[in-house]
Coordinates of C-alpha atoms in Angstrom, one line a residue:
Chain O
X112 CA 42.9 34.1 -68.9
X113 CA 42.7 31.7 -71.5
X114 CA 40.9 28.4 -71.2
X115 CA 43.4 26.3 -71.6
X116 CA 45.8 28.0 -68.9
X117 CA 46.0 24.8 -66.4
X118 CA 44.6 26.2 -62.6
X119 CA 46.1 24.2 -59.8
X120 CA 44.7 24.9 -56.6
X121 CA 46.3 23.8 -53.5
X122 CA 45.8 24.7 -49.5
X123 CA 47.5 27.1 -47.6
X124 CA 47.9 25.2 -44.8
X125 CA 48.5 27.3 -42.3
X126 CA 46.1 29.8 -43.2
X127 CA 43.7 27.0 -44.7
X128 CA 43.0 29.1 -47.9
X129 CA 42.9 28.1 -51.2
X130 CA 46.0 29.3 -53.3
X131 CA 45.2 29.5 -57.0
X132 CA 48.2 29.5 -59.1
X133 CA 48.6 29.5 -63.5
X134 CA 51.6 29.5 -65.1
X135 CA 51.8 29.7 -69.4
X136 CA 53.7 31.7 -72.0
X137 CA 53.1 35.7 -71.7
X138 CA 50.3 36.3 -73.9
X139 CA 50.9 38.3 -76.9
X140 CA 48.8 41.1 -76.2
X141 CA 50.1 41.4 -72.1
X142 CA 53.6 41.3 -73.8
X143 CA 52.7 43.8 -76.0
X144 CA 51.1 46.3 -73.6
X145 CA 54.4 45.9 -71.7
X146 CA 56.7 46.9 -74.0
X147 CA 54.0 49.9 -74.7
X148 CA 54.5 50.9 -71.1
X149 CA 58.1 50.6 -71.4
X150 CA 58.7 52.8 -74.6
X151 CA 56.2 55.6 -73.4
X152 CA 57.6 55.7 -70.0
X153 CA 61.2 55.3 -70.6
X154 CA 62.0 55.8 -74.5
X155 CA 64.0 53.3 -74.6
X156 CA 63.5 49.9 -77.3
X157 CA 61.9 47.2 -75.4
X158 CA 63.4 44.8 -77.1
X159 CA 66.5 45.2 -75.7
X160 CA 65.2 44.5 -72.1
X161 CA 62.5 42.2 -73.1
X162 CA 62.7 39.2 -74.2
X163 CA 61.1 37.2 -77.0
X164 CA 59.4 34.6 -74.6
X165 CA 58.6 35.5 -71.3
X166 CA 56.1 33.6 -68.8
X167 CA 53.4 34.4 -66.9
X168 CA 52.6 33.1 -63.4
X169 CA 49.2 33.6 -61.6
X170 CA 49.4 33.2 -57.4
X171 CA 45.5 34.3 -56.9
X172 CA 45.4 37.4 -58.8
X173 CA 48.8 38.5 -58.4
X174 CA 50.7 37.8 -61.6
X175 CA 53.9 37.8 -62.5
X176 CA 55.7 38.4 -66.1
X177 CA 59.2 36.5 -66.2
X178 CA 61.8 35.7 -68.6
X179 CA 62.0 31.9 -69.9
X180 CA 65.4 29.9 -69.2
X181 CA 66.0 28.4 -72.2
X182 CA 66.6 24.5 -70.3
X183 CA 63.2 24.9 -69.2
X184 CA 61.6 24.1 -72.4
X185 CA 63.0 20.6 -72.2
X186 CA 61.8 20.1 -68.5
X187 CA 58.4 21.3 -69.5
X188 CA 58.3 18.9 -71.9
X189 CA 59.5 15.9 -69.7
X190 CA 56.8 16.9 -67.8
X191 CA 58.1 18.7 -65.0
X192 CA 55.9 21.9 -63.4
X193 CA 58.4 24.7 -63.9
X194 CA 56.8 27.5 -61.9
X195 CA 59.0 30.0 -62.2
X196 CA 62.0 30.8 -64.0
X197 CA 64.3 34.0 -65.0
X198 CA 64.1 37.8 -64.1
X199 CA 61.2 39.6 -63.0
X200 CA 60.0 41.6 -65.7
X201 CA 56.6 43.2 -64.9
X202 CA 53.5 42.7 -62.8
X203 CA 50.1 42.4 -64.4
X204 CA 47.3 42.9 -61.3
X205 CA 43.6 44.0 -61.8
X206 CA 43.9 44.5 -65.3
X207 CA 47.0 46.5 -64.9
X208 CA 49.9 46.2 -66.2
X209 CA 53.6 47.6 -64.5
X210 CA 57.4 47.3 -65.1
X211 CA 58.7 45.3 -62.6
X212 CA 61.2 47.2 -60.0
X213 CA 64.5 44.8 -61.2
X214 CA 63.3 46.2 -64.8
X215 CA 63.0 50.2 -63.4
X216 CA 66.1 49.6 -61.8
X217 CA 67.8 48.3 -65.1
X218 CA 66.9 51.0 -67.3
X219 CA 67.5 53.7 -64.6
X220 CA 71.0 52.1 -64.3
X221 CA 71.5 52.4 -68.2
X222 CA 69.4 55.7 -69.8
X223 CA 69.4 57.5 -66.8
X224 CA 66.1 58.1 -64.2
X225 CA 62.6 58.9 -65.9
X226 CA 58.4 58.8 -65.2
X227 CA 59.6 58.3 -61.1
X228 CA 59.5 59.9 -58.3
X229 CA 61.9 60.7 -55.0
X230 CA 60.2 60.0 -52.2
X231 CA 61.0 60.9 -48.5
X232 CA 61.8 58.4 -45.8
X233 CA 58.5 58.6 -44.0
X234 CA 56.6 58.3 -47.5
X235 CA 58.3 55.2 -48.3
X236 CA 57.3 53.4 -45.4
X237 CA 54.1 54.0 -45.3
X238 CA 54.2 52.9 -49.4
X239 CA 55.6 50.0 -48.2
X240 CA 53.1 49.1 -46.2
X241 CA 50.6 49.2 -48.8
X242 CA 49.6 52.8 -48.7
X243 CA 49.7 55.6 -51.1
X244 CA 51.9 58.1 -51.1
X245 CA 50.7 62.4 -50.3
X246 CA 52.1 65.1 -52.6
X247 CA 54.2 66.2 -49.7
X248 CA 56.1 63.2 -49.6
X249 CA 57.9 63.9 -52.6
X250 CA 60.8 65.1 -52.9
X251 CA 61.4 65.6 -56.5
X252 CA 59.5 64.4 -59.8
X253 CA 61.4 62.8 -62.9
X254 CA 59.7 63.8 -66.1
X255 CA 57.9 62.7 -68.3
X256 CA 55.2 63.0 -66.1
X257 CA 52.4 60.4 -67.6
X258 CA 50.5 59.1 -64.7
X259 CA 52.5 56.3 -63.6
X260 CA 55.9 56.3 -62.1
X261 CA 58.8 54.6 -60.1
X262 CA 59.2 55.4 -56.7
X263 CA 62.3 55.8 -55.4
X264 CA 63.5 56.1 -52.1
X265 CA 65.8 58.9 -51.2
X266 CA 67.6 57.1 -48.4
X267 CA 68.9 54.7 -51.2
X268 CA 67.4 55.7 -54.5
X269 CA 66.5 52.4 -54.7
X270 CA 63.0 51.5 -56.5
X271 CA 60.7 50.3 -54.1
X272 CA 57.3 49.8 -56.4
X273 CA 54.8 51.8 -58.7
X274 CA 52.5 54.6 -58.0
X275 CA 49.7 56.2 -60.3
X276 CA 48.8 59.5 -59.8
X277 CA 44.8 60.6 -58.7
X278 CA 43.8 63.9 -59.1
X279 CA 40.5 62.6 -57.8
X280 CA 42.3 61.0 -54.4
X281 CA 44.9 63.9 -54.5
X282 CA 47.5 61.3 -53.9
X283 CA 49.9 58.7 -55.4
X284 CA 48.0 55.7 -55.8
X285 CA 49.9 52.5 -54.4
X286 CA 50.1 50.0 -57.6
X287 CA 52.1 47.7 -56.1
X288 CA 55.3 47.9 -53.4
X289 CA 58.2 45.2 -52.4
X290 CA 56.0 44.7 -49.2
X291 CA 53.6 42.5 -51.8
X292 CA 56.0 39.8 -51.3
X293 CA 55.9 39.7 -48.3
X294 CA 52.1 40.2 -47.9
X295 CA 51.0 37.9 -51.3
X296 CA 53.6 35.4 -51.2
X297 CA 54.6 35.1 -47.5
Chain E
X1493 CA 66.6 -1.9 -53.5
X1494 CA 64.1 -1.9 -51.1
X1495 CA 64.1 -2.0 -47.3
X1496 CA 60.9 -2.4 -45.7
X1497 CA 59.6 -0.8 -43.3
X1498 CA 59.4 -3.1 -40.3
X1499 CA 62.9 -4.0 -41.2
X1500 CA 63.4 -0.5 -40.4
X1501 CA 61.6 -0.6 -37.4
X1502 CA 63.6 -3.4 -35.9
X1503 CA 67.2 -1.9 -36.5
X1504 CA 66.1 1.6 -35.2
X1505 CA 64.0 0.4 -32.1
X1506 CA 65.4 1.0 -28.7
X1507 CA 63.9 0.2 -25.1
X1508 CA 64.6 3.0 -22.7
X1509 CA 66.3 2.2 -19.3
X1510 CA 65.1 3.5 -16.3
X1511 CA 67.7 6.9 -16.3
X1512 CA 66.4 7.3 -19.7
X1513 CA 63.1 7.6 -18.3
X1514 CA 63.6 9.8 -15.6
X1515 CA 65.1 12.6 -17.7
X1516 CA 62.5 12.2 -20.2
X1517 CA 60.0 13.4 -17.8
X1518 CA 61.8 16.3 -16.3
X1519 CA 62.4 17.7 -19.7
X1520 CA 59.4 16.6 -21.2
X1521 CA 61.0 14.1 -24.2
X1522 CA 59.8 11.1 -25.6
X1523 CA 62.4 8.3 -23.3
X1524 CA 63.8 6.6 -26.8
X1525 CA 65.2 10.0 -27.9
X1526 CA 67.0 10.7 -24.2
X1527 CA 68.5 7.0 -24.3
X1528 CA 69.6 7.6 -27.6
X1529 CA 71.7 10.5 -26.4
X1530 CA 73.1 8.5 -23.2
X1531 CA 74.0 5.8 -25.7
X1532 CA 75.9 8.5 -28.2
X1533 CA 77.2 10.9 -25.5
X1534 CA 77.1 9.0 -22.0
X1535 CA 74.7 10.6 -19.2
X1536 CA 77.0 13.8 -18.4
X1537 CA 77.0 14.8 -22.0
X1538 CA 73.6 14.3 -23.2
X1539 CA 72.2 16.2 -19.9
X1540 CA 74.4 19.2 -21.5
X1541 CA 73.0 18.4 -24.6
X1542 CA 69.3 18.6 -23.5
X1543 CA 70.1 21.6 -20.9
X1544 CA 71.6 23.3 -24.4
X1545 CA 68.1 22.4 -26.6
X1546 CA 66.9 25.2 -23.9
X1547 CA 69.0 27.5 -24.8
X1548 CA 67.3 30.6 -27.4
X1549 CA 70.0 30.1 -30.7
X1550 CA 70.7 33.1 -32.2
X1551 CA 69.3 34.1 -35.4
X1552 CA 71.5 34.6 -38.9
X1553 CA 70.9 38.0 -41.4
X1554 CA 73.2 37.0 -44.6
X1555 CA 73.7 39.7 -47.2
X1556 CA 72.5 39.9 -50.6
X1557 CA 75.9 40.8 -51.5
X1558 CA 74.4 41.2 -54.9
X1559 CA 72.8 44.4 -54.0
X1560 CA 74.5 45.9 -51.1
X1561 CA 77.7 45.8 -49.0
X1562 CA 77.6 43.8 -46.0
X1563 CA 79.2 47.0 -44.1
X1564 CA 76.5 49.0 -45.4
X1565 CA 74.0 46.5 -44.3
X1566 CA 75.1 46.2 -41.1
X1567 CA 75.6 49.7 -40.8
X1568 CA 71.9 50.3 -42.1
X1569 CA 70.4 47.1 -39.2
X1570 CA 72.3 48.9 -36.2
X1571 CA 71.1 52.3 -36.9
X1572 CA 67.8 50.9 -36.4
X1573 CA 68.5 49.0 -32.9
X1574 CA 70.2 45.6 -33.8
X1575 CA 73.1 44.4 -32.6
X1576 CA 75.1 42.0 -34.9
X1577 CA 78.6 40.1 -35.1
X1578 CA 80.1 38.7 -37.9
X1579 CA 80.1 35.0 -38.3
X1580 CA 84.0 34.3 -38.9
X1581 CA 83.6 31.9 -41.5
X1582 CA 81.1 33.3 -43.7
X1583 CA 81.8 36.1 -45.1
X1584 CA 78.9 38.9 -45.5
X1585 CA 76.4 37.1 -42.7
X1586 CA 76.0 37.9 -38.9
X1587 CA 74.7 36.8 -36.0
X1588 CA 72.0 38.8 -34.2
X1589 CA 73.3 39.5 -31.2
X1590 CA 69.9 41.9 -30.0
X1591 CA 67.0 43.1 -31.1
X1592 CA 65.2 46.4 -30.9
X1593 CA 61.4 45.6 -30.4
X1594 CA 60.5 47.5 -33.6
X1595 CA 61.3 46.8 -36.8
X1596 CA 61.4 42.8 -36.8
X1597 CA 64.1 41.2 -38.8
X1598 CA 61.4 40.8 -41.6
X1599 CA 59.6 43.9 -41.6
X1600 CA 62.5 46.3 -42.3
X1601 CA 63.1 48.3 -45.2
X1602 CA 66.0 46.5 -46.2
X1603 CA 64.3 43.2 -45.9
X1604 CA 61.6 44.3 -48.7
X1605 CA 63.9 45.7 -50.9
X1606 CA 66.2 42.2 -50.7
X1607 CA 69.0 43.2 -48.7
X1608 CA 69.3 40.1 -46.5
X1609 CA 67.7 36.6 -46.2
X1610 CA 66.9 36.0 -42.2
X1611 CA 68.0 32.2 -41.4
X1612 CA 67.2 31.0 -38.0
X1613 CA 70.4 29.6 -37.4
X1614 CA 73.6 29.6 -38.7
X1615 CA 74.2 26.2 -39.4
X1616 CA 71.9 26.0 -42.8
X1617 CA 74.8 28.0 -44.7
X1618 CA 77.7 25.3 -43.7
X1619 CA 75.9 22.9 -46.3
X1620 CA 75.9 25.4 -49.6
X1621 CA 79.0 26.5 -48.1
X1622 CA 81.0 23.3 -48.5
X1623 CA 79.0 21.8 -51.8
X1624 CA 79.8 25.2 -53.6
X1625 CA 83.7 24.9 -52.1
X1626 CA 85.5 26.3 -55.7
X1627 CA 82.9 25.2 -57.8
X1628 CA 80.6 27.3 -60.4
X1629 CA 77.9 25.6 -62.7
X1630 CA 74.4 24.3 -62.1
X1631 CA 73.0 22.7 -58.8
X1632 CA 70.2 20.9 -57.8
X1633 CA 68.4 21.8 -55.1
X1634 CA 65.8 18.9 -54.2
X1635 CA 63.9 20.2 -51.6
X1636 CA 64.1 23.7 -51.8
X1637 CA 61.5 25.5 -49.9
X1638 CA 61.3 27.9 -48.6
X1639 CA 64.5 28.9 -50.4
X1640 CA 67.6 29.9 -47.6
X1641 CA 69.5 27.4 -48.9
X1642 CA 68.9 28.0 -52.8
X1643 CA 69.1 31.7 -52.6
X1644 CA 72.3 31.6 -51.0
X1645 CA 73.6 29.1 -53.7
X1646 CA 72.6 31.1 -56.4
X1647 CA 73.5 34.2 -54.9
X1648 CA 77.6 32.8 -54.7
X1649 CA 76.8 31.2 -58.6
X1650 CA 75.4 35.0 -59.8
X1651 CA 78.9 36.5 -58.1
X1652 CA 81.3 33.7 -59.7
X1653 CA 79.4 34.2 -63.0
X1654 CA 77.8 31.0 -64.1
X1655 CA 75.2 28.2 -62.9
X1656 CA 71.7 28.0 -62.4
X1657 CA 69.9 26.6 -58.7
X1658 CA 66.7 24.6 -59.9
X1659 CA 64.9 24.7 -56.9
X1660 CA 62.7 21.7 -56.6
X1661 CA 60.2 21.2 -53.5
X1662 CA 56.6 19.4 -53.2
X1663 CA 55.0 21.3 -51.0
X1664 CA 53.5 24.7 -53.4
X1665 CA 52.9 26.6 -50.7
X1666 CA 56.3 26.5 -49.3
X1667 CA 57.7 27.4 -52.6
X1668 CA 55.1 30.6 -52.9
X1669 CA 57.6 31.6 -50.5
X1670 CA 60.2 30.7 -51.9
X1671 CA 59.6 32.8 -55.1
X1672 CA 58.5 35.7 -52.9
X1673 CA 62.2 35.5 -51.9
X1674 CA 63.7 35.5 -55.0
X1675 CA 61.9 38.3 -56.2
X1676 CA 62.2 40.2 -53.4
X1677 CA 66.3 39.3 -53.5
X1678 CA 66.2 39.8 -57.3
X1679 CA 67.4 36.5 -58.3
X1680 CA 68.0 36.0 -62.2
X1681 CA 69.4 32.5 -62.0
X1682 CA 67.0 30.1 -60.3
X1683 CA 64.4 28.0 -61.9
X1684 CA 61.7 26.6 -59.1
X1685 CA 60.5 23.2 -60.4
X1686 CA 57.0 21.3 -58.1
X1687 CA 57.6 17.7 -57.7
X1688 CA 58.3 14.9 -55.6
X1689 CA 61.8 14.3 -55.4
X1690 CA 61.6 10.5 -55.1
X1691 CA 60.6 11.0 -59.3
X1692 CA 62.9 13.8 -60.5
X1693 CA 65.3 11.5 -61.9
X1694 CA 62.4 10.0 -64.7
X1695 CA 61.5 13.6 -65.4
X1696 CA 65.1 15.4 -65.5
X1697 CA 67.0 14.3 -68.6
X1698 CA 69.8 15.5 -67.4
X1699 CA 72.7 15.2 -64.6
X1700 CA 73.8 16.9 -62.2
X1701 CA 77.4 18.0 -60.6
X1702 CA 76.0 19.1 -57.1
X1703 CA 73.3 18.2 -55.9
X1704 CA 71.8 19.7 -52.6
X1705 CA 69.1 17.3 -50.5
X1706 CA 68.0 18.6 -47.3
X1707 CA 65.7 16.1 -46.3
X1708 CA 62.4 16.2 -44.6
X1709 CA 63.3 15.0 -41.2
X1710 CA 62.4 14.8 -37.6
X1711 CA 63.7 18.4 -37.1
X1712 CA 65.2 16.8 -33.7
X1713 CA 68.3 19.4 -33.9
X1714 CA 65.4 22.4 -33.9
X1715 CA 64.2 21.7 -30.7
X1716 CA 65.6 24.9 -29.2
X1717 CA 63.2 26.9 -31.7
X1718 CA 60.7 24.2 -31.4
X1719 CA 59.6 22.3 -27.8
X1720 CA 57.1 20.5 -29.7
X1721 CA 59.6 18.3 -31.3
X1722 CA 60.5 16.4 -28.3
X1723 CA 57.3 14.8 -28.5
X1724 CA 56.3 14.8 -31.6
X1725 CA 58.3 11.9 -33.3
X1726 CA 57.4 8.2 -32.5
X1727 CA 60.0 5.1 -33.0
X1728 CA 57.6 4.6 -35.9
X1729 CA 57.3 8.0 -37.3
X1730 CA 60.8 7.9 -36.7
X1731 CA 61.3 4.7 -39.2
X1732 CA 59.0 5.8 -41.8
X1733 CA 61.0 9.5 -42.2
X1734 CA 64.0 7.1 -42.8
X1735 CA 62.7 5.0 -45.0
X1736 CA 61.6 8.1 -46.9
X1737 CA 65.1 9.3 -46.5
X1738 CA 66.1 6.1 -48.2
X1739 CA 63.8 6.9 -51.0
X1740 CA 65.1 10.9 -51.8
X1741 CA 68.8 9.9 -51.4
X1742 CA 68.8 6.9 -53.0
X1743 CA 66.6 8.2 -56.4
X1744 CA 69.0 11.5 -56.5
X1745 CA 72.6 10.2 -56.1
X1746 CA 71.4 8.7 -59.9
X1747 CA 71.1 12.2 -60.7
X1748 CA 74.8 12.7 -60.2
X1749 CA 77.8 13.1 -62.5
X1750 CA 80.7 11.3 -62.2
X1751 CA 82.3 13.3 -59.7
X1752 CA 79.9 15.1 -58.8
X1753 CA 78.8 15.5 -55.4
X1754 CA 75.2 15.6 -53.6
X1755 CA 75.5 17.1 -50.1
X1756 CA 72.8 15.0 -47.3
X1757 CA 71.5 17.3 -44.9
X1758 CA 69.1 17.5 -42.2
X1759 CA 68.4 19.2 -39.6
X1760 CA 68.7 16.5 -37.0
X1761 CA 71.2 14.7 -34.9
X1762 CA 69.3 11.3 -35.2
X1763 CA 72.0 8.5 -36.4
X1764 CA 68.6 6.6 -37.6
X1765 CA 68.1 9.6 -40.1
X1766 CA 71.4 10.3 -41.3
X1767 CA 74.5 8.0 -41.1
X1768 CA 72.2 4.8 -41.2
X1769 CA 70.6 6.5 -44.5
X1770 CA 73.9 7.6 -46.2
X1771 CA 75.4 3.8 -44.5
X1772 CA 72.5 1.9 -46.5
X1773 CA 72.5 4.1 -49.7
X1774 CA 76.3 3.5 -50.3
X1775 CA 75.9 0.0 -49.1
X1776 CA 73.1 -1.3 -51.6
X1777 CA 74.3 0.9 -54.7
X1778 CA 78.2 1.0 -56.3
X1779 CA 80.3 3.6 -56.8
X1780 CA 79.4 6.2 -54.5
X1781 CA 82.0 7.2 -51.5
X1782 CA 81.3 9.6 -48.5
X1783 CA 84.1 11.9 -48.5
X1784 CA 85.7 14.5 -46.4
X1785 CA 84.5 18.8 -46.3
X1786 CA 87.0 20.2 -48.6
X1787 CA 87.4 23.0 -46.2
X1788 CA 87.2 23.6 -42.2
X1789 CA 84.6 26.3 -41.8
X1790 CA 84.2 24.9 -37.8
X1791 CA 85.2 22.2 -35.5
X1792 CA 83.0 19.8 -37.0
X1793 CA 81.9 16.8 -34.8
X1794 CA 82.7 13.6 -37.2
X1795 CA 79.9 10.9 -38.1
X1796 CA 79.2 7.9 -35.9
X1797 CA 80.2 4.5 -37.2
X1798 CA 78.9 1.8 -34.1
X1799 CA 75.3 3.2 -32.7
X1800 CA 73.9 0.5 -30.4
X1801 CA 73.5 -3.1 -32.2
X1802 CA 74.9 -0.6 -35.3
X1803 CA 77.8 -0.9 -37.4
X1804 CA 78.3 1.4 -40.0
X1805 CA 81.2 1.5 -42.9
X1806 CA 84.0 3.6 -41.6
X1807 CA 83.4 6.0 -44.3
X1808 CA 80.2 7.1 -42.2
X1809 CA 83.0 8.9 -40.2
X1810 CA 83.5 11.9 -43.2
X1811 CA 80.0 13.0 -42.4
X1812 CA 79.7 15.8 -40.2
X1813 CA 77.6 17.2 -37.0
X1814 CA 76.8 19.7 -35.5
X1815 CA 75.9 19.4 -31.7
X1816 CA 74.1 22.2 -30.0
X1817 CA 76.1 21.8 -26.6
X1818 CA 79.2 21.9 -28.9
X1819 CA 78.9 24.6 -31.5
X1820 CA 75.6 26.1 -30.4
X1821 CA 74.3 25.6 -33.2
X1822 CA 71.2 23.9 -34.6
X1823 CA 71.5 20.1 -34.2
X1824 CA 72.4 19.3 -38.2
X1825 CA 74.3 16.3 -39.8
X1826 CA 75.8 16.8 -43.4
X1827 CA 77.3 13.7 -45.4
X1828 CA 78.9 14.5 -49.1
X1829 CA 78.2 11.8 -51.2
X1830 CA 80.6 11.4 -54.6
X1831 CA 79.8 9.3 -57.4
X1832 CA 83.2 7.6 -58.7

């Protein structure tokens, strides 16, 4: 993160622990890598579901690419903390960078599905309670196949997070699921 | 304007009477709160009152109508062991009636993927309810976290197709929360702002139309949920929430439009927090009028106007309550204030 990123730390106080949370304009390169991701996975232009300026917000290491609201500007420069604004566009953890779900969801909606895969009832919950996800869980797999994909649960064929495949593991890795937000955020 | 705080502490102070005392201990309250209710209610009806603080309340699952049917949802919530009922007056949320002992309300499938906010009470939607009564365009919510409230606003906004919620709050870890919510609800339209409230009007260069203030307060109507509170609140706790009630209402009804409306609400039944508040805010600045719901959702209880050695303006009356013996409910008071 850049040195000039401002860092406020504050207590949890019910848990006592120390939150550490960033919030600045996307860097160039993250938004870049994003709209990288989206192309190769999807084929569709990024442009049209990314916007020119988007934010990034840091709770610990859990961050979060958003869309700007235009009014914001004018609160930032009032000096007013805005800490976050707009639709969810992709999550950047450990050095990695995802689509966010609302984003999968989007583009699923308009081109059609892609890089996902159908997973089975049982599968999903265990997903969303952090785990990965065995071969046998899935139901069906969305081409192109390119190591990362959307999971979708059959109940709903709703997108519930991201998965990477390991050949080493055998399994889906868990890159993030909806439970985060409730296990990150509170 | 400024009201200090032993000034404060002399209007709100009250000296138990013996009865006051007695009940006190049986039901473990602090005596000033119990002679408060004899004073409002007479004996008979604050002993029903405190016998209904005992009483579980039942907790509310409101839809995400953005992303799924409330039929569907409650289709989805009974399969797996709940029992819910509709709540007549608000469309898409419902009581739950039981609960299985696996999944909890917020550990279900449909709670991760957004499907439904879990309030503990049904009374927190009357105030968004009546504030967004035919209205669509921005709102201010000034103490937002953790976010019931301002999801639910912008929730009705998204569906009539214009307005943003900017969800203020002070406290960061509360609005963590609060953003885990709108991401897990997939919210587009709400911007979450950190500061005091008390300032927001030097940093916001802008007005509002509504304006939202649930006020840090006693929590005295929560006591069903939490015992603690019968204790926890001295006469001079008591005056310094109200004096920062004071502060919050009267630095955000500036924030207002002409016309526009800011909605008072706390979760408490204390006069000293509410209709002596709203009574000393219209009172020490001009052009601001409490004025009536625009629509019925319940058989509200109206404000109280003559409190002990009290006398407030008969507007006071347009605020509403809601009484836990009454509408088993929460104990919540909600005054609309309009700028002229």
């Amino acid at each position: 993160m850049a040195s000039h990123t401002r860092v406020i730390w504050v207590y949890d106080m019910p848990s006592k622990k120390r939150i550490k949370l960033r919030s600045r304009r996307t860097p160039l390169k993250l938004l870049k890598k994003l709209k990288t991701i989206i192309k190769r996975l999807y084929n569709v232009n990024p442009e049209e579901y990314i916007p020119a300026i988007t934010r990034l917000t840091c709770i610990d290491e859990f961050c979060i690419i958003h869309s700007e609201i235009s009014s914001t500007q004018e609160l930032r420069i009032s000096g007013l903390r805005v800490i976050f604004e707009g639709s969810w566009l992709g999550v950047y953890t450990h050095g990695l960078i995802t689509p966010s779900t609302l984003l999968a969801r989007k583009i699923f909606r308009d081109q059609g599905v892609r890089a996902a895969i159908l997973v089975a009832e049982q599968g999903v919950k265990a997903f969303l309670y952090g785990n990965d996800i065995l071969p046998e869980s899935v139901i069906k797999i969305y081409p192109p196949s390119i190591g990362i994909y959307a999971v979708i649960d059959c109940v709903d064929n709703e997108v519930v997070g991201f998965t990477k495949w390991s050949s080493e593991k055998g399994v889906y890795v868990n890159l993030y699921d909806l439970g985060i937000f409730l296990r990150i955020l509170g | 304007m400024r009201l200090e705080l032993y000034e404060i502490y002399r209007d709100i102070y009250i000296e138990p009477t013996r009865e006051a005392y007695e009940l006190a201990l049986e039901y473990g309250y602090l005596p000033y709160m119990i002679q408060r209710y004899i004073d409002i209610l007479g004996y008979k009806e604050a002993l029903e009152l405190i016998r209904a603080f005992e009483k579980p309340v039942k907790p509310v699952v409101r839809t995400n109508t953005l992303l799924v049917t409330s039929s569907e949802l409650k289709n989805r919530l009974q399969q797996l062991g709940f029992k819910l009922e509709e709540i007549s007056w608000a469309q898409g949320s419902f009581w739950v009636i039981e609960k299985p002992k696996s999944p909890t309300l917020g550990a279900t499938h449909e709670y991760l993927k957004g499907y439904y906010y879990v309030h503990r009470d049904a009374s927190s939607l009357i105030p968004v309810l009546l504030l967004l009564y035919e209205y669509s365009g921005d709102i201010l919510d000034a103490c937002a976290a953790p976010g019931g409230k301002a999801t639910y606003a912008a929730q009705i906004l998204k569906q009539r197709g214009s307005g943003v919620v900017y969800a203020n709050d002070l406290v960061l870890y509360r609005l963590r929360a609060l953003i885990g919510h709108i991401m897990r609800m997939k919210l587009d339209n709400i911007v979450v702002t950190w500061s005091d409230a008390r300032i927001l009007y030097s940093k916001l260069k802008r007005k509002f139309n509504r304006i939202l203030l649930d006020s840090p307060c006693s929590g005295e109507g929560r006591i069903s949920i939490d015992p603690s509170r019968k204790r926890k609140t001295s006469i001079l706790d008591l005056a310094i929430l109200v004096k920062r009630e004071i502060e919050l209402l009267s630095s955000l009804v500036d924030l207002l439009e002409p016309g526009g409306i800011l909605a008072y609400v706390t979760c408490s039944i204390a006069p000293e927090e509410n209709e002596y508040v709203v009574n000393y805010v219209i009172r020490a600045k001009s052009g601001f009028k409490l004025i009536e719901p625009p629509i019925k959702l319940l058989n509200y209880s109206k404000g109280i106007i003559e409190y002990r050695n009290l006398k407030f303006s008969e507007e006071v009356e347009n605020c509403i309550r809601l009484w836990p013996h009454i509408h088993g409910l929460f104990g919540y008071t909600i005054c609309l204030v309009r700028r002229e």
